[in-house]
DNA sequence: AAACTGACTAATA
DNA sequence: CTATTAGCCAGTT
């Protein structure tokens, strides 16, 4: 490891404060990779659990938790966020207006 | 080396 | 609101 854009992405995700969320596109921009929102998702999917990363604070542009191939991490993500006082509406969406992190 | 694979987004209809 | 389309590119096979 130590190579690739993933490191830059992880570095930005680590900056998201507790109780706030960031979108994939936002992380991409902050990491100096504008337009590479997808890469951010892929980076997180490949995140080794050997590093500490608040991956749960990253959601899609709609304020929803993105579904992965193997479903279950989504539930965990929601629990982790709710533990940080992040509120989900009845449709499982977060109000970005209130919770999105402004860098 | 070439093909495959995705935690996305914004624009348009 | 849903559906479709086109950009996006590193890592893995």
mmCIF file of C-alpha atoms (C1' of nucleotides) in Angstrom:
data_model
loop_
_atom_site.group_PDB
_atom_site.id
_atom_site.type_symbol
_atom_site.label_atom_id
_atom_site.label_comp_id
_atom_site.label_asym_id
_atom_site.label_seq_id
_atom_site.Cartn_x
_atom_site.Cartn_y
_atom_site.Cartn_z
ATOM 1 C CA UNK A 1 0.000 0.000 0.000
ATOM 2 C CA UNK A 2 1.069 3.553 0.519
ATOM 3 C CA UNK A 3 0.507 4.258 -3.135
ATOM 4 C CA UNK A 4 -2.424 5.357 -5.195
ATOM 5 C CA UNK A 5 -5.072 7.992 -4.677
ATOM 6 C CA UNK A 6 -6.652 5.978 -1.923
ATOM 7 C CA UNK A 7 -4.283 7.475 0.598
ATOM 8 C CA UNK A 8 -5.413 11.001 -0.264
ATOM 9 C CA UNK A 9 -9.006 9.939 0.080
ATOM 10 C CA UNK A 10 -8.463 8.320 3.440
ATOM 11 C CA UNK A 11 -6.707 11.466 4.612
ATOM 12 C CA UNK A 12 -9.776 13.552 3.865
ATOM 13 C CA UNK A 13 -12.257 11.111 5.343
ATOM 14 C CA UNK A 14 -10.308 11.257 8.576
ATOM 15 C CA UNK A 15 -10.992 14.994 8.747
ATOM 16 C CA UNK A 16 -14.763 14.627 8.906
ATOM 17 C CA UNK A 17 -15.773 15.515 12.458
ATOM 18 C CA UNK A 18 -18.039 13.466 14.648
ATOM 19 C CA UNK A 19 -21.729 14.066 14.167
ATOM 20 C CA UNK A 20 -21.268 15.286 10.607
ATOM 21 C CA UNK A 21 -21.235 13.640 7.195
ATOM 22 C CA UNK A 22 -19.593 14.308 3.844
ATOM 23 C CA UNK A 23 -20.577 13.187 0.357
ATOM 24 C CA UNK A 24 -18.419 11.110 -1.948
ATOM 25 C CA UNK A 25 -18.093 13.977 -4.363
ATOM 26 C CA UNK A 26 -17.095 16.308 -1.573
ATOM 27 C CA UNK A 27 -14.351 13.998 -0.381
ATOM 28 C CA UNK A 28 -13.134 13.655 -3.941
ATOM 29 C CA UNK A 29 -12.832 17.419 -4.326
ATOM 30 C CA UNK A 30 -11.098 17.828 -0.988
ATOM 31 C CA UNK A 31 -8.673 15.089 -1.928
ATOM 32 C CA UNK A 32 -7.772 16.956 -5.076
ATOM 33 C CA UNK A 33 -9.593 14.470 -7.283
ATOM 34 C CA UNK A 34 -12.555 16.453 -8.638
ATOM 35 C CA UNK A 35 -15.163 14.396 -10.411
ATOM 36 C CA UNK A 36 -13.878 11.157 -9.017
ATOM 37 C CA UNK A 37 -16.670 10.483 -6.603
ATOM 38 C CA UNK A 38 -16.683 6.853 -7.646
ATOM 39 C CA UNK A 39 -13.072 6.405 -6.795
ATOM 40 C CA UNK A 40 -13.916 7.503 -3.283
ATOM 41 C CA UNK A 41 -16.510 4.791 -2.955
ATOM 42 C CA UNK A 42 -14.157 2.196 -4.318
ATOM 43 C CA UNK A 43 -11.436 3.341 -1.992
ATOM 44 C CA UNK A 44 -13.693 2.943 0.997
ATOM 45 C CA UNK A 45 -14.842 -0.457 -0.189
ATOM 46 C CA UNK A 46 -11.220 -1.499 -0.278
ATOM 47 C CA UNK A 47 -10.391 0.059 3.057
ATOM 48 C CA UNK A 48 -8.269 -2.313 5.087
ATOM 49 C CA UNK A 49 -9.567 -2.637 8.618
ATOM 50 C CA UNK A 50 -6.001 -2.225 9.736
ATOM 51 C CA UNK A 51 -6.439 1.522 9.642
ATOM 52 C CA UNK A 52 -8.807 3.625 11.709
ATOM 53 C CA UNK A 53 -11.203 5.498 9.465
ATOM 54 C CA UNK A 54 -14.636 7.059 10.049
ATOM 55 C CA UNK A 55 -15.891 5.566 6.768
ATOM 56 C CA UNK A 56 -19.447 5.694 8.058
ATOM 57 C CA UNK A 57 -19.486 9.481 7.768
ATOM 58 C CA UNK A 58 -19.446 9.295 3.987
ATOM 59 C CA UNK A 59 -22.818 9.171 2.224
ATOM 60 C CA UNK A 60 -24.032 9.787 -1.301
ATOM 61 C CA UNK A 61 -25.283 13.069 -2.739
ATOM 62 C CA UNK A 62 -28.854 12.314 -1.720
ATOM 63 C CA UNK A 63 -27.904 11.981 1.908
ATOM 64 C CA UNK A 64 -28.513 8.245 1.808
ATOM 65 C CA UNK A 65 -26.281 5.347 2.714
ATOM 66 C CA UNK A 66 -25.103 3.772 -0.509
ATOM 67 C CA UNK A 67 -25.884 0.101 -0.944
ATOM 68 C CA UNK A 68 -22.968 -2.231 -1.386
ATOM 69 C CA UNK A 69 -22.879 -5.578 -3.072
ATOM 70 C CA UNK A 70 -23.037 -7.473 0.159
ATOM 71 C CA UNK A 71 -25.739 -5.896 2.249
ATOM 72 C CA UNK A 72 -25.202 -5.431 5.925
ATOM 73 C CA UNK A 73 -22.550 -2.783 6.290
ATOM 74 C CA UNK A 74 -25.264 -0.248 5.593
ATOM 75 C CA UNK A 75 -27.037 -1.125 8.794
ATOM 76 C CA UNK A 76 -23.830 -0.816 10.710
ATOM 77 C CA UNK A 77 -23.166 2.552 9.142
ATOM 78 C CA UNK A 78 -26.551 3.859 10.185
ATOM 79 C CA UNK A 79 -26.099 2.679 13.739
ATOM 80 C CA UNK A 80 -22.696 4.316 13.946
ATOM 81 C CA UNK A 81 -24.100 7.602 12.675
ATOM 82 C CA UNK A 82 -27.105 7.573 14.944
ATOM 83 C CA UNK A 83 -24.738 7.008 17.815
ATOM 84 C CA UNK A 84 -23.166 10.334 16.825
ATOM 85 C CA UNK A 85 -26.566 12.028 16.932
ATOM 86 C CA UNK A 86 -27.027 12.102 13.171
ATOM 87 C CA UNK A 87 -30.739 11.946 12.355
ATOM 88 C CA UNK A 88 -32.324 9.865 9.600
ATOM 89 C CA UNK A 89 -35.785 10.659 8.274
ATOM 90 C CA UNK A 90 -38.492 8.079 7.604
ATOM 91 C CA UNK A 91 -36.995 7.335 4.201
ATOM 92 C CA UNK A 92 -33.579 6.652 5.654
ATOM 93 C CA UNK A 93 -32.124 9.926 4.496
ATOM 94 C CA UNK A 94 -29.985 12.439 6.328
ATOM 95 C CA UNK A 95 -30.634 16.157 5.966
ATOM 96 C CA UNK A 96 -27.436 17.339 4.356
ATOM 97 C CA UNK A 97 -28.600 20.855 5.065
ATOM 98 C CA UNK A 98 -28.105 20.129 8.739
ATOM 99 C CA UNK A 99 -25.411 17.485 8.855
ATOM 100 C CA UNK A 100 -23.093 17.965 5.926
ATOM 101 C CA UNK A 101 -19.630 18.931 6.993
ATOM 102 C CA UNK A 102 -18.433 22.264 5.676
ATOM 103 C CA UNK A 103 -14.689 22.020 5.241
ATOM 104 C "C1'" DA B 1 -1.069 -6.077 -21.290
ATOM 105 C "C1'" DA B 2 -6.213 -5.890 -21.857
ATOM 106 C "C1'" DA B 3 -10.459 -6.532 -19.660
ATOM 107 C "C1'" DC B 4 -13.229 -6.131 -15.807
ATOM 108 C "C1'" DT B 5 -15.217 -3.904 -11.717
ATOM 109 C "C1'" DG B 6 -17.334 -0.680 -8.890
ATOM 110 C "C1'" DA B 7 -19.869 2.722 -1.217
ATOM 111 C "C1'" DC B 8 -20.895 8.090 -7.312
ATOM 112 C "C1'" DT B 9 -22.870 12.399 -9.575
ATOM 113 C "C1'" DA B 10 -25.070 15.654 -12.443
ATOM 114 C "C1'" DA B 11 -27.769 16.532 -16.258
ATOM 115 C "C1'" DT B 12 -31.721 15.551 -18.964
ATOM 116 C "C1'" DA B 13 -36.334 13.707 -20.150
ATOM 117 C "C1'" DC C 1 -40.744 11.557 -8.144
ATOM 118 C "C1'" DT C 2 -38.264 7.623 -11.564
ATOM 119 C "C1'" DA C 3 -35.235 6.362 -15.677
ATOM 120 C "C1'" DT C 4 -31.541 6.975 -18.673
ATOM 121 C "C1'" DT C 5 -26.891 8.664 -20.092
ATOM 122 C "C1'" DA C 6 -22.567 9.839 -19.924
ATOM 123 C "C1'" DG C 7 -18.382 11.106 -17.371
ATOM 124 C "C1'" DC C 8 -14.943 9.363 -13.976
ATOM 125 C "C1'" DC C 9 -10.283 6.143 -13.133
ATOM 126 C "C1'" DA C 10 -7.384 3.099 -9.855
ATOM 127 C "C1'" DG C 11 -6.881 -1.490 -8.462
ATOM 128 C "C1'" DT C 12 -7.517 -6.462 -9.439
ATOM 129 C "C1'" DT C 13 -7.658 -10.403 -12.422
#
